[in-house]
Amino acid sequence: MKFKAIVLSVCLVVGFSTESVANAGMPGFWEVGAGVNFIPFFAKDSVHLGKVQMQSELVMVMLYPGFAVVKGEYRMRNLTNESIQMTTGYPINSAFMNKAMTSVHMGDLHGLQVKVNGQTITVKRASSTNITAYNDKALDQVDNWYIWEATYAPQDITKIEVYFLVNTNRAQLREGYNADYHNGFGYLLESGQAWAKKIEQGRIYVQLMDTLKVSTVRGVYPFKTFKTDGKTRMVYDFANLEPNETNNIVIRYADRLSKFDFEKVKQQATTYFKKIDALNQKEIQHLNISQWKTLQAIDFKIDSKNGGVLLFFPLLMAYLIPILVVVFAIIMWFRHRRRKQAS
């Protein structure tokens, strides 16, 4: 019976390992540090669809080697004559299709803080035990969402500010079993279409930090939509936009850091949030970029053909070792059987 149990366990390991290796070969930009626009979350709040508009948004990003600090400011207009209380959600991770790199898979966001009209409010992790989702098709796992409540005054603007950190150092661009390891950042504008009407005005402002310069940015999607001062600033403006998948932002930049401790970054979240608050927001909002050049970085191709080398050990674990264990178990079983017959 012990030998049968060993063989069964090994078969299970082979099955799970094979699935993991198959996923590793899927094309796309994986573990990109990213955020999205928040959306209505509870099913009960679906009655308010078409009543609250994301009138404008300003997203400021401080992009560092290994991570990014993000602040989003959204002006939400209640189009009705009644007060609306709504629970909204912010996904911890997500994915979306992309023409340039097949798909983009976003990693977790960290340290999320939310302010409504300047007041910090409570953010909690959604639980699948007590949540009926707003849109089941859009939610892979309910537990992968942060949620908060906000009240939108009638015919008035409610200002919502969000702060969070993302790890950009784990990103990897894959095609088959070949992979390149650069930092990756993304922002899912597409989710903004959940609100009423179009987004009247929006600006994505990226400030490159530390040693980063525009020259260290290899690819930016959507192609040729960002303007740059040629040094450390990049801006993407839009107006009267009903965003879709073609508007989602992806930035590939700088090589992966071999020694990087994101846990230390998370411990300093408050400091980084103060730092992004210290940016001159009015100047950023009214920054005239008409003389700036269009950013030409469009490189999302994989340089290295290293699939065989990089996946040697995973393949070894997935196939060779389990097979050797099975062979060893069979040999031991035959020896045990012969000894039993001989006696």
C-alpha positions as CSV (number, residue, x, y, z in Angstrom):
1,M,0.0,0.0,0.0
2,K,2.9,2.4,0.8
3,F,4.3,1.9,-2.7
4,K,0.9,2.6,-4.3
5,A,0.6,5.8,-2.2
6,I,4.0,6.9,-3.3
7,V,3.2,6.4,-7.0
8,L,-0.2,8.2,-6.6
9,S,1.5,11.2,-4.9
10,V,4.2,11.4,-7.6
11,C,1.5,11.4,-10.3
12,L,-0.2,14.3,-8.5
13,V,3.0,16.2,-8.4
14,V,3.7,15.6,-12.1
15,G,0.2,16.9,-12.9
16,F,0.4,20.1,-10.9
17,S,4.0,20.8,-12.0
18,T,3.1,20.3,-15.7
19,E,0.3,22.8,-15.3
20,S,2.7,25.4,-13.8
21,V,5.2,25.0,-16.6
22,A,2.5,25.4,-19.2
23,N,1.5,28.6,-17.6
24,A,5.1,29.8,-17.5
25,G,5.1,29.5,-21.4
26,M,2.1,31.7,-21.9
27,P,3.0,35.0,-23.8
28,G,2.5,38.3,-22.2
29,F,3.9,40.9,-19.7
30,W,3.6,39.2,-16.2
31,E,3.8,40.5,-12.7
32,V,3.5,44.1,-13.8
33,G,3.2,46.6,-10.9
34,A,-0.1,48.3,-11.7
35,G,-3.3,49.9,-10.6
36,V,-6.8,50.6,-12.0
37,N,-9.7,53.0,-11.7
38,F,-12.0,52.0,-8.9
39,I,-15.5,50.8,-9.9
40,P,-19.0,50.2,-8.2
41,F,-18.7,46.9,-6.4
42,F,-21.9,45.6,-4.7
43,A,-24.8,44.3,-6.7
44,K,-27.1,46.6,-4.7
45,D,-25.3,49.6,-6.1
46,S,-26.0,48.7,-9.7
47,V,-29.2,50.8,-9.4
48,H,-26.9,53.8,-9.3
49,L,-25.2,53.0,-12.7
50,G,-25.5,56.0,-14.9
51,K,-25.9,58.4,-12.0
52,V,-22.3,59.2,-11.0
53,Q,-19.7,60.4,-13.5
54,M,-15.9,60.3,-13.3
55,Q,-15.6,63.9,-14.5
56,S,-11.8,64.1,-14.3
57,E,-8.8,62.2,-13.1
58,L,-5.2,63.1,-12.4
59,V,-2.9,60.2,-11.8
60,M,0.6,61.0,-10.6
61,V,3.3,58.3,-10.7
62,M,6.8,58.4,-9.2
63,L,8.6,55.7,-11.0
64,Y,11.6,54.3,-9.2
65,P,14.0,51.4,-10.1
66,G,12.0,48.5,-8.6
67,F,8.8,50.1,-7.6
68,A,6.3,52.9,-8.2
69,V,4.4,55.3,-5.9
70,V,0.9,56.2,-7.2
71,K,-1.6,58.9,-6.3
72,G,-4.9,59.2,-8.1
73,E,-7.2,62.1,-7.8
74,Y,-10.7,61.6,-9.1
75,R,-13.5,64.2,-9.3
76,M,-16.8,62.3,-9.2
77,R,-20.0,64.2,-10.1
78,N,-23.4,63.0,-8.8
79,L,-25.8,63.8,-11.8
80,T,-29.0,63.4,-9.7
81,N,-30.8,65.4,-7.2
82,E,-30.5,62.7,-4.5
83,S,-27.6,61.8,-2.2
84,I,-26.0,58.5,-3.3
85,Q,-24.1,56.1,-0.9
86,M,-22.1,53.6,-2.8
87,T,-19.5,50.9,-2.0
88,T,-16.6,51.0,-4.6
89,G,-13.9,48.5,-5.1
90,Y,-10.2,48.6,-6.1
91,P,-8.7,45.3,-7.3
92,I,-5.5,44.0,-5.8
93,N,-4.5,42.5,-9.1
94,S,-6.0,41.9,-12.5
95,A,-5.2,41.2,-16.2
96,F,-6.1,42.6,-19.6
97,M,-5.5,41.8,-23.2
98,N,-3.0,43.9,-25.2
99,K,-2.2,43.9,-28.9
100,A,1.5,44.7,-28.3
101,M,2.2,41.9,-25.8
102,T,-0.8,39.6,-26.0
103,S,-1.8,40.1,-22.3
104,V,-0.7,42.0,-19.3
105,H,-0.9,40.4,-15.8
106,M,-0.8,42.8,-12.9
107,G,0.7,42.1,-9.5
108,D,-0.6,43.2,-6.2
109,L,-0.9,46.8,-5.0
110,H,0.2,47.7,-1.4
111,G,-0.5,50.2,1.3
112,L,-3.7,51.4,-0.2
113,Q,-5.0,54.6,1.4
114,V,-8.2,56.5,0.4
115,K,-9.5,60.0,1.1
116,V,-13.0,61.3,0.4
117,N,-13.1,65.1,0.3
118,G,-9.8,65.2,2.2
119,Q,-10.9,62.8,4.9
120,T,-9.2,59.5,5.3
121,I,-11.7,56.7,5.3
122,T,-11.6,53.0,6.2
123,V,-10.6,50.5,3.5
124,K,-11.2,46.8,4.1
125,R,-10.4,43.6,2.2
126,A,-13.5,42.1,0.6
127,S,-14.5,38.7,1.8
128,S,-16.2,36.1,-0.4
129,T,-18.3,35.0,2.6
130,N,-20.3,38.2,2.7
131,I,-20.0,39.8,-0.7
132,T,-22.3,39.7,-3.7
133,A,-20.2,41.1,-6.4
134,Y,-21.2,44.0,-8.7
135,N,-20.2,42.1,-11.8
136,D,-19.2,38.5,-11.4
137,K,-17.7,38.2,-14.9
138,A,-15.2,41.0,-14.0
139,L,-14.1,39.5,-10.7
140,D,-11.8,36.4,-10.6
141,Q,-11.8,36.3,-6.9
142,V,-13.8,38.5,-4.6
143,D,-11.1,38.3,-2.0
144,N,-8.7,40.1,-4.3
145,W,-10.5,43.4,-3.8
146,Y,-10.3,46.3,-1.4
147,I,-13.5,48.2,-0.8
148,W,-14.7,51.4,0.8
149,E,-17.9,53.4,1.1
150,A,-18.4,57.0,-0.1
151,T,-21.4,59.4,-0.2
152,Y,-21.9,61.5,-3.3
153,A,-23.8,64.7,-2.6
154,P,-26.6,65.6,-5.1
155,Q,-25.4,67.7,-8.1
156,D,-22.0,68.1,-6.6
157,I,-18.4,67.0,-7.0
158,T,-16.9,64.5,-4.6
159,K,-13.1,64.3,-4.6
160,I,-11.6,60.9,-4.1
161,E,-7.8,60.4,-3.6
162,V,-6.1,57.1,-3.6
163,Y,-2.5,56.2,-2.7
164,F,-0.6,52.9,-3.2
165,L,2.7,51.2,-3.9
166,V,3.4,48.6,-6.5
167,N,6.4,46.3,-7.1
168,T,7.7,46.8,-10.6
169,N,10.8,44.6,-10.2
170,R,9.1,41.2,-10.7
171,A,7.9,41.9,-14.2
172,Q,8.8,39.5,-17.0
173,L,8.0,39.7,-20.7
174,R,7.4,36.2,-22.1
175,E,7.0,34.6,-25.5
176,G,7.0,30.9,-25.4
177,Y,9.7,29.8,-23.0
178,N,11.8,32.9,-23.7
179,A,11.7,35.8,-21.2
180,D,13.2,39.2,-20.6
181,Y,13.3,40.7,-17.1
182,H,12.7,44.4,-16.9
183,N,10.7,46.6,-14.6
184,G,7.1,46.9,-15.6
185,F,4.3,49.4,-14.6
186,G,0.7,49.5,-15.8
187,Y,-2.5,51.5,-15.3
188,L,-5.9,50.1,-16.3
189,L,-7.9,53.1,-17.6
190,E,-10.4,50.8,-19.2
191,S,-12.3,50.2,-15.9
192,G,-13.3,53.9,-15.9
193,Q,-16.1,53.0,-18.4
194,A,-18.1,51.6,-15.5
195,W,-19.1,55.2,-14.6
196,A,-21.7,57.4,-16.2
197,K,-20.8,59.3,-19.5
198,K,-17.3,59.9,-20.6
199,I,-14.2,61.1,-18.6
200,E,-14.2,64.7,-19.6
201,Q,-10.5,65.3,-18.8
202,G,-7.6,63.2,-17.7
203,R,-3.9,63.4,-17.2
204,I,-1.3,60.7,-16.4
205,Y,1.9,62.2,-15.1
206,V,5.0,60.1,-14.7
207,Q,8.0,61.4,-12.8
208,L,11.2,59.3,-13.2
209,M,13.1,59.1,-10.0
210,D,16.6,58.3,-8.8
211,T,18.8,57.2,-11.7
212,L,16.0,56.8,-14.2
213,K,15.8,58.9,-17.3
214,V,13.6,58.9,-20.4
215,S,16.4,57.0,-22.1
216,T,15.9,54.1,-19.7
217,V,12.3,53.6,-20.8
218,R,12.2,50.9,-23.5
219,G,8.5,50.8,-24.3
220,V,5.3,52.7,-23.5
221,Y,1.8,51.7,-24.5
222,P,-0.4,53.1,-26.0
223,F,2.3,53.9,-28.6
224,K,3.2,57.5,-29.2
225,T,0.6,59.0,-26.9
226,F,2.9,60.2,-24.1
227,K,4.7,63.5,-24.4
228,T,8.1,64.0,-22.7
229,D,10.5,66.8,-21.8
230,G,13.3,64.4,-22.8
231,K,14.6,64.2,-19.3
232,T,12.6,62.7,-16.4
233,R,8.9,63.6,-17.1
234,M,6.2,61.9,-19.2
235,V,2.6,63.0,-19.7
236,Y,-0.5,61.3,-21.3
237,D,-3.5,63.6,-21.8
238,F,-7.0,62.6,-22.8
239,A,-10.4,64.3,-23.1
240,N,-14.0,63.1,-23.5
241,L,-12.8,59.5,-23.3
242,E,-14.8,56.4,-22.8
243,P,-11.8,54.2,-22.1
244,N,-11.3,50.7,-23.5
245,E,-8.4,48.2,-23.7
246,T,-6.5,50.3,-26.2
247,N,-6.1,53.1,-23.6
248,N,-4.6,50.9,-20.8
249,I,-1.1,52.0,-20.0
250,V,2.0,49.8,-19.9
251,I,5.6,51.0,-19.3
252,R,8.7,48.8,-19.7
253,Y,11.8,50.3,-18.2
254,A,15.2,49.5,-16.7
255,D,16.7,46.0,-16.0
256,R,15.5,44.0,-13.0
257,L,17.4,44.7,-9.8
258,S,19.2,41.6,-8.5
259,K,19.2,42.9,-4.9
260,F,15.9,44.6,-4.1
261,D,13.9,44.5,-0.9
262,F,10.3,45.6,-1.5
263,E,9.5,45.0,2.1
264,K,11.6,47.9,3.1
265,V,9.8,50.1,0.6
266,K,6.4,49.1,2.0
267,Q,7.6,50.0,5.5
268,Q,8.3,53.6,4.2
269,A,4.9,53.9,2.5
270,T,3.9,56.9,4.5
271,T,7.1,58.7,3.6
272,Y,6.6,58.0,0.0
273,F,3.0,59.2,0.1
274,K,4.1,62.5,1.7
275,K,6.7,62.8,-1.1
276,I,4.2,62.4,-3.8
277,D,1.9,64.9,-2.0
278,A,4.8,67.3,-2.1
279,L,4.8,67.4,-5.9
280,N,3.3,70.7,-7.1
281,Q,-0.1,69.3,-8.2
282,K,-1.4,72.6,-9.6
283,E,1.7,73.0,-11.7
284,I,1.3,69.4,-12.9
285,Q,-2.4,69.9,-13.7
286,H,-1.7,73.1,-15.8
287,L,1.7,72.0,-17.2
288,N,1.9,73.1,-20.9
289,I,3.3,70.2,-22.9
290,S,2.6,71.5,-26.3
291,Q,6.3,71.9,-27.0
292,W,7.2,68.5,-25.6
293,K,8.2,65.7,-28.0
294,T,6.2,62.6,-28.5
295,L,7.8,59.6,-26.7
296,Q,9.0,57.1,-29.3
297,A,9.7,54.2,-27.0
298,I,7.8,51.2,-28.5
299,D,10.0,48.2,-27.6
300,F,8.1,45.3,-26.2
301,K,10.1,42.7,-28.1
302,I,12.1,39.9,-26.3
303,D,15.8,40.1,-26.9
304,S,17.0,36.9,-25.3
305,K,16.4,33.4,-26.5
306,N,17.0,31.9,-23.2
307,G,14.0,29.6,-22.7
308,G,16.0,26.4,-22.5
309,V,18.5,27.7,-20.0
310,L,15.9,29.5,-17.8
311,L,13.5,26.7,-17.7
312,F,16.0,23.9,-17.3
313,F,15.5,23.5,-13.6
314,P,11.7,23.9,-13.6
315,L,11.5,21.3,-16.3
316,L,13.8,19.1,-14.3
317,M,11.5,19.4,-11.3
318,A,8.4,18.9,-13.4
319,Y,9.4,15.9,-15.3
320,L,12.8,14.2,-14.7
321,I,12.8,14.0,-10.9
322,P,9.2,12.7,-10.6
323,I,10.0,10.1,-13.3
324,L,13.1,9.0,-11.5
325,V,11.1,8.7,-8.3
326,V,8.5,6.5,-10.1
327,V,11.2,4.3,-11.5
328,F,12.8,4.0,-8.1
329,A,9.5,3.1,-6.5
330,I,8.9,0.4,-9.2
331,I,12.3,-1.1,-8.7
332,M,11.9,-1.2,-5.0
333,W,8.5,-2.8,-5.4
334,F,9.9,-5.6,-7.7
335,R,12.7,-6.2,-5.2
336,H,10.3,-6.4,-2.4
337,R,8.1,-8.8,-4.3
338,R,11.1,-11.1,-5.2
339,R,12.2,-11.2,-1.6
340,K,8.7,-12.1,-0.5
341,Q,8.5,-14.9,-3.2
342,A,12.0,-16.2,-2.3
343,S,11.1,-16.5,1.4
